[in-house]
XYZ file of N, CA and C in Angstrom:
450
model
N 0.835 -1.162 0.000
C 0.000 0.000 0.000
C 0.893 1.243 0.000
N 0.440 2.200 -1.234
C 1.775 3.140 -0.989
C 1.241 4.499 0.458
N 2.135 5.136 0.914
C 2.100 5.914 2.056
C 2.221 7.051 1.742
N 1.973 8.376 1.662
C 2.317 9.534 1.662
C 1.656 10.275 3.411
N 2.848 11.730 3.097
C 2.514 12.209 4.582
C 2.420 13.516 3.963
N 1.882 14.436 4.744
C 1.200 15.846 4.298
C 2.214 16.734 5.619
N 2.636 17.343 5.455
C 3.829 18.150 6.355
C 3.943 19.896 5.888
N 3.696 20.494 7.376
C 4.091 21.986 6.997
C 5.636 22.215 6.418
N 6.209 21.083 6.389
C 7.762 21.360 6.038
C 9.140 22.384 7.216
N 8.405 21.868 8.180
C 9.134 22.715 9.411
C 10.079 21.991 10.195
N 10.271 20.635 9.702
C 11.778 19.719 10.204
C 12.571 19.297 8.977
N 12.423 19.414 7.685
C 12.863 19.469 6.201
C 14.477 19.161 6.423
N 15.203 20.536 7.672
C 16.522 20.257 7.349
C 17.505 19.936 8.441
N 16.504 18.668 8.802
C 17.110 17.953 9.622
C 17.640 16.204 8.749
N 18.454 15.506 8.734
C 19.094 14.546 8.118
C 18.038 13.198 8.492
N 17.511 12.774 9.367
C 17.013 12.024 9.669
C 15.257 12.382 9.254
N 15.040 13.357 9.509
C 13.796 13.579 9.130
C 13.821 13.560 7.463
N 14.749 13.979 5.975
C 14.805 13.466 5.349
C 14.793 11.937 5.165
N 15.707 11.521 5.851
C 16.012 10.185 4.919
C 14.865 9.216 5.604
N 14.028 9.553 6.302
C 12.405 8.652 6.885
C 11.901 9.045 5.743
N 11.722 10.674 4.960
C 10.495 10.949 3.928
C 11.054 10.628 2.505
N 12.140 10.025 2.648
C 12.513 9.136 1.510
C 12.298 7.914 0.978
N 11.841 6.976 2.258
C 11.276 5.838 2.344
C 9.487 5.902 2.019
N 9.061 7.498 2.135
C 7.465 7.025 1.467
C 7.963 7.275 0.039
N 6.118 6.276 -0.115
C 5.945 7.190 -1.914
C 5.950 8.731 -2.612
N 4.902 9.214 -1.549
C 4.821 10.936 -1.412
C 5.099 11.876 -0.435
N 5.325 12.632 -0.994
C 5.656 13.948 0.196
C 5.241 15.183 0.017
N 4.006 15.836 0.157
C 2.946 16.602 0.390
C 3.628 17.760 1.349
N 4.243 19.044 0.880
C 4.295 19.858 1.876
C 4.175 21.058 1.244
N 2.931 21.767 2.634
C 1.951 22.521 2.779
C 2.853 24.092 2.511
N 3.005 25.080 1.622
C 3.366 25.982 1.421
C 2.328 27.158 1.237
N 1.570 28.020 1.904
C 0.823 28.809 1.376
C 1.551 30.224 1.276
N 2.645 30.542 1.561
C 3.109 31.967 1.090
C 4.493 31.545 0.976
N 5.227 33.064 0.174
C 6.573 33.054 0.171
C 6.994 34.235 1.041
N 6.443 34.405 1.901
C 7.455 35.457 2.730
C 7.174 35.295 4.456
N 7.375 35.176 5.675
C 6.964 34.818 6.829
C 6.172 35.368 6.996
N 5.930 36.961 6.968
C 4.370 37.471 7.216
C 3.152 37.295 6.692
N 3.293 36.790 5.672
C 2.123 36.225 5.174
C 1.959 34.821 5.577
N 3.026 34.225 5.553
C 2.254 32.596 6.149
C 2.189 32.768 7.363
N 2.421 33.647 8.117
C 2.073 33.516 9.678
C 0.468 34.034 9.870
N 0.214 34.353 8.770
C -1.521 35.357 8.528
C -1.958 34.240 7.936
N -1.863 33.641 7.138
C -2.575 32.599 6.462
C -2.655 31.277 7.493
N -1.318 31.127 8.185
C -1.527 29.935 8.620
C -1.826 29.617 10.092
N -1.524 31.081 10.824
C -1.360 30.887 12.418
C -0.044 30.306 12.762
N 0.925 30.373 12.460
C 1.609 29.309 12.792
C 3.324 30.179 12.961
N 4.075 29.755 14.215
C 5.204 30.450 14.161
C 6.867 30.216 12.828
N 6.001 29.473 11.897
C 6.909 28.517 11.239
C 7.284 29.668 10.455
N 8.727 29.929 9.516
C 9.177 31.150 9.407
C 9.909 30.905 8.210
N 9.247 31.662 7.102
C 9.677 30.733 5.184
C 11.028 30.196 5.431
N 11.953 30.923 6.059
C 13.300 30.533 5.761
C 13.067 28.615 6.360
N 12.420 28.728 7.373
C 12.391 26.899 7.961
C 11.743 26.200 6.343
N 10.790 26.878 6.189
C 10.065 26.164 5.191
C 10.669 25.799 3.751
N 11.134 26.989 3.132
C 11.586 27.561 1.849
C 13.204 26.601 1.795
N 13.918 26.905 2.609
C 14.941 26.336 2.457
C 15.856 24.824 2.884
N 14.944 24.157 1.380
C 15.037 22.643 2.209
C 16.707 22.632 1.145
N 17.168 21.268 1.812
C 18.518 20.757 1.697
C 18.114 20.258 0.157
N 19.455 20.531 -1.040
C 18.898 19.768 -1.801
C 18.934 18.334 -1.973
N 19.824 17.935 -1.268
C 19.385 16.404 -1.316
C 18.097 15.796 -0.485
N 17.379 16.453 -0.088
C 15.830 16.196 0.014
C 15.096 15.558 -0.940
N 14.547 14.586 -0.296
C 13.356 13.642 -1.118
C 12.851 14.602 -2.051
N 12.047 14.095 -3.239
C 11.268 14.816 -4.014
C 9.714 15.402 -3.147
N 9.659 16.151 -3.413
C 8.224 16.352 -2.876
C 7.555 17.474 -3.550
N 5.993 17.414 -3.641
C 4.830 18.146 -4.134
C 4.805 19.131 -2.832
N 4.604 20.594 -3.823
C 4.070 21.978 -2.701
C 2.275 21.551 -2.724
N 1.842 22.013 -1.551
C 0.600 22.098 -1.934
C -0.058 23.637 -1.427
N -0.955 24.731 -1.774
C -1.109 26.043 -1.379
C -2.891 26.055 -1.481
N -2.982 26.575 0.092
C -4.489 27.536 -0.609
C -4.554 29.025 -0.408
N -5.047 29.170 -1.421
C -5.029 30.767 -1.320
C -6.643 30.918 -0.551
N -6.163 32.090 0.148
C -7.596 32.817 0.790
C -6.887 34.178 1.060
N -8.243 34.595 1.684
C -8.383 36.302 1.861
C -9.736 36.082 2.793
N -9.749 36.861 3.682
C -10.210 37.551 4.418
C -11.010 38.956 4.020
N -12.260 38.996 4.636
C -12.927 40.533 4.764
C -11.908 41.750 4.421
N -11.166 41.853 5.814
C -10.604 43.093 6.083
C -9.355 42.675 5.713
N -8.629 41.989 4.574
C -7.631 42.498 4.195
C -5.991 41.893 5.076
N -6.819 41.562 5.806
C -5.386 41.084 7.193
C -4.967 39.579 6.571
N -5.899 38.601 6.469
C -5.474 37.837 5.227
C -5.567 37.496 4.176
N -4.483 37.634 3.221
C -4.492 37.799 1.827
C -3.101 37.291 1.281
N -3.055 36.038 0.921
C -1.738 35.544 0.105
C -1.929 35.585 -1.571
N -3.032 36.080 -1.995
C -3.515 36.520 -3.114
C -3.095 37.848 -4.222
N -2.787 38.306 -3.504
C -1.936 39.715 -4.235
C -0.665 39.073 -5.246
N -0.393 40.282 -6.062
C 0.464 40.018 -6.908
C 2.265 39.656 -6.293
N 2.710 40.811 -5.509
C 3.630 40.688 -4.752
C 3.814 39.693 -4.148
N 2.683 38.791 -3.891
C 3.121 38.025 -2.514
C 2.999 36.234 -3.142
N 2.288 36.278 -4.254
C 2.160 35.488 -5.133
C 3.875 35.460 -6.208
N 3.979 36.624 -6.270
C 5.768 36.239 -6.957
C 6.405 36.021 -5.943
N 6.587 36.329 -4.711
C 7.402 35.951 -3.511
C 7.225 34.375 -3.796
N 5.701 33.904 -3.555
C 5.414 32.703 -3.393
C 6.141 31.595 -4.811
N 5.947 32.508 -5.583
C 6.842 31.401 -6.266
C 8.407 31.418 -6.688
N 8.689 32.336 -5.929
C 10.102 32.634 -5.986
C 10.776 31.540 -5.116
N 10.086 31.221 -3.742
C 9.995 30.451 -2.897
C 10.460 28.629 -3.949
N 8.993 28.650 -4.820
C 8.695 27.179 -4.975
C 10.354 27.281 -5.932
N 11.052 28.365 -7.034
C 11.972 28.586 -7.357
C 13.274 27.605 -6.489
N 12.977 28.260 -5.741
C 14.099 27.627 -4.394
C 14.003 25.741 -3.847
N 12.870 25.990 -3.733
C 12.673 24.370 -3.337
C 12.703 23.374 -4.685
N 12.307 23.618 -5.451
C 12.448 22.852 -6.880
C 11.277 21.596 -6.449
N 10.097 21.750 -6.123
C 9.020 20.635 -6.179
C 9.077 20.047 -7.457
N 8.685 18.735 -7.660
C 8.614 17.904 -8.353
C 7.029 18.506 -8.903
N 5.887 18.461 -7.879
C 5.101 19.588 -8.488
C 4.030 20.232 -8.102
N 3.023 20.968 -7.855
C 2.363 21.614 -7.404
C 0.776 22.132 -7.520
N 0.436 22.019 -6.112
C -1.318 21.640 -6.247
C -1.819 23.100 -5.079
N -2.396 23.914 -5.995
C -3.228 25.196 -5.941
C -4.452 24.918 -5.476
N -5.319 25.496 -4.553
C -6.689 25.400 -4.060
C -6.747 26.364 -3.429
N -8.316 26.341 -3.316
C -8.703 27.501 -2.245
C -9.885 26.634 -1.412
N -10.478 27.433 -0.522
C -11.525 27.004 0.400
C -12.725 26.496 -0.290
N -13.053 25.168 -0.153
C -13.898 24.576 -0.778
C -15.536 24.029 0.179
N -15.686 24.220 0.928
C -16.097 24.470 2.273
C -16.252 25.596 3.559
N -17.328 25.403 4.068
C -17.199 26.739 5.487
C -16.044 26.381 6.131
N -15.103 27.225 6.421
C -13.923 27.260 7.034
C -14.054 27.633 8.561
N -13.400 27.003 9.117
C -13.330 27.358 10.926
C -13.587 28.514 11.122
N -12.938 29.248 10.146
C -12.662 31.096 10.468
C -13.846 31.384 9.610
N -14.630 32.022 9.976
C -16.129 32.001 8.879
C -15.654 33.512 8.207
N -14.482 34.489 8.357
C -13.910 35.608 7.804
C -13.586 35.273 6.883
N -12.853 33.846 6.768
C -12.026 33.489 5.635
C -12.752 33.205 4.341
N -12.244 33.691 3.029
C -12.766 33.472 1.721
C -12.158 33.334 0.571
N -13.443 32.439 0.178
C -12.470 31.648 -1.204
C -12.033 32.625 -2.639
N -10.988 32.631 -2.808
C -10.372 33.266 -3.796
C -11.405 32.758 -5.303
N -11.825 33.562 -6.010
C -12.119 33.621 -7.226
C -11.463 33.083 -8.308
N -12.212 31.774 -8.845
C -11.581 30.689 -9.531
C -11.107 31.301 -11.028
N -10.742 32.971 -11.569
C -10.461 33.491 -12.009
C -9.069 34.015 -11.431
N -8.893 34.056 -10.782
C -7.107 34.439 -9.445
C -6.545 33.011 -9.512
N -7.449 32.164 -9.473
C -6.465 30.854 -9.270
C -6.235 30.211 -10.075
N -6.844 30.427 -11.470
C -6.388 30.126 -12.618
C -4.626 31.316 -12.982
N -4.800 32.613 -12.906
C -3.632 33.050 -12.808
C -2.397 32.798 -12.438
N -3.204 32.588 -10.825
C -1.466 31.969 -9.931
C -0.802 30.837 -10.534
N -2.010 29.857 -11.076
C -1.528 28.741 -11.594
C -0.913 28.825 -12.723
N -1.628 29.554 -13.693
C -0.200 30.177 -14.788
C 0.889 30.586 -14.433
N 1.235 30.844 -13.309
C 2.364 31.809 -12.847
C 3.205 30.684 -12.519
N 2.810 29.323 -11.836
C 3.167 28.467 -11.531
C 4.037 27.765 -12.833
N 2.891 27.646 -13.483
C 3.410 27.111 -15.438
C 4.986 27.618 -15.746
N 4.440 28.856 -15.948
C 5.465 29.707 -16.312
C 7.020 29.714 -15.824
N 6.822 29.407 -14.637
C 8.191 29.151 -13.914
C 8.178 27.608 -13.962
N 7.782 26.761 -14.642
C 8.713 25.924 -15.356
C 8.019 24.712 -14.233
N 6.964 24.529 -13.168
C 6.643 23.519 -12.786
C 5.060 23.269 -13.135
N 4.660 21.351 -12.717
C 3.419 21.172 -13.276
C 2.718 21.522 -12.123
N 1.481 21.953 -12.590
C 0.937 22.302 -11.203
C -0.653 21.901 -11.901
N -1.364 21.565 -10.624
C -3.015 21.152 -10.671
C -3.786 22.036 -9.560
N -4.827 22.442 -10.567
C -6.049 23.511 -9.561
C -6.971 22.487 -8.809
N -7.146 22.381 -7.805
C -7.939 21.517 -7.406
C -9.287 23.003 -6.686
N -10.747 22.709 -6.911
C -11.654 23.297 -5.805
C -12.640 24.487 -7.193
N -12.145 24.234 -8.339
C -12.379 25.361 -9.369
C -13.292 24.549 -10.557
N -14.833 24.263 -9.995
C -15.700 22.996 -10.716
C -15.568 23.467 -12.166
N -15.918 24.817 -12.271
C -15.901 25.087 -13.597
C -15.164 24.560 -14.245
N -13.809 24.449 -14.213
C -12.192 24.524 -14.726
C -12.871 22.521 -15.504
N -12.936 22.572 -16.802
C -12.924 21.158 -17.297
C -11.789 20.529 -17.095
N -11.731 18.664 -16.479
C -10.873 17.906 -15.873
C -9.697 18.296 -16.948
N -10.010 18.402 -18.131
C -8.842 17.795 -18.865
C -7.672 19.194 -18.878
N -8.521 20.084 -18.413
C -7.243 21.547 -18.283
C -7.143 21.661 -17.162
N -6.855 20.742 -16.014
C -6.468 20.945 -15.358
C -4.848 20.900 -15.079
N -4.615 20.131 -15.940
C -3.052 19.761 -15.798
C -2.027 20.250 -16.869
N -0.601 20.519 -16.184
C -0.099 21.401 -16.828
C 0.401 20.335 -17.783
């Protein structure tokens, strides 16, 4: 049965914690911004891009995975243009094998939080293209199966 694990990527560059996520099939780690202030808004979390962003390259292969949201008032937003080239300046750095875009597909814990416009996430995902990795929109019904993939 193959195994994959889903990881904020916040023990990446430690030697042992590689060579365990070498032994699965997949490796799923959770990237929603490229700069610390924004993933600390998006995610709650004290984890700080440089932990995230800068894995070893002899690191297992692994898939980014991102959701974009925004908020009412503006406080969260990994959606902007700036922060979206940060963000992939980021995936630049890590070199994912490849990459899966979403937004909130469901009422979210935070009932502030909102789903990015499946018109933005078709963009980012070009942006994704463009810099040279495959990436899949997942949460965007409209989007027909067969364009989904780069």
């Amino acid at each position: 049965m193959p195994i994959a694990v889903l990881s904020n990527a916040s023990t990446l560059e430690r030697a042992d914690v590689r060579e365990a996520l070498a032994e699965l099939d997949e490796r799923y780690m959770k990237l929603d911004a490229g700069d610390t202030a924004t993933l600390r808004s998006v995610n709650g979390s004290p984890l700080s891009i440089r932990t995230a962003r800068d894995r070893p390259e002899e690191g297992p292969d692994i898939v980014i995975q991102a959701m974009f949201v925004k908020d009412r008032t503006g406080r969260v937003d990994n959606t902007g243009d700036l922060t979206v080239i940060n963000w992939v300046g980021a995936l630049d750095r890590i070199r994912p094998k490849a990459v899966q875009v979403y937004t909130i597909d469901r009422t979210p814990a935070f009932p502030y939080l909102q789903p990015v416009p499946a018109a933005r996430l078709r963009e980012i995902v070009q942006r994704v293209r463009l810099a040279g990795f495959p990436c899949d929109v997942y949460g965007v019904p409209e989007t027909p199966p067969e364009s989904r993939r780069a």
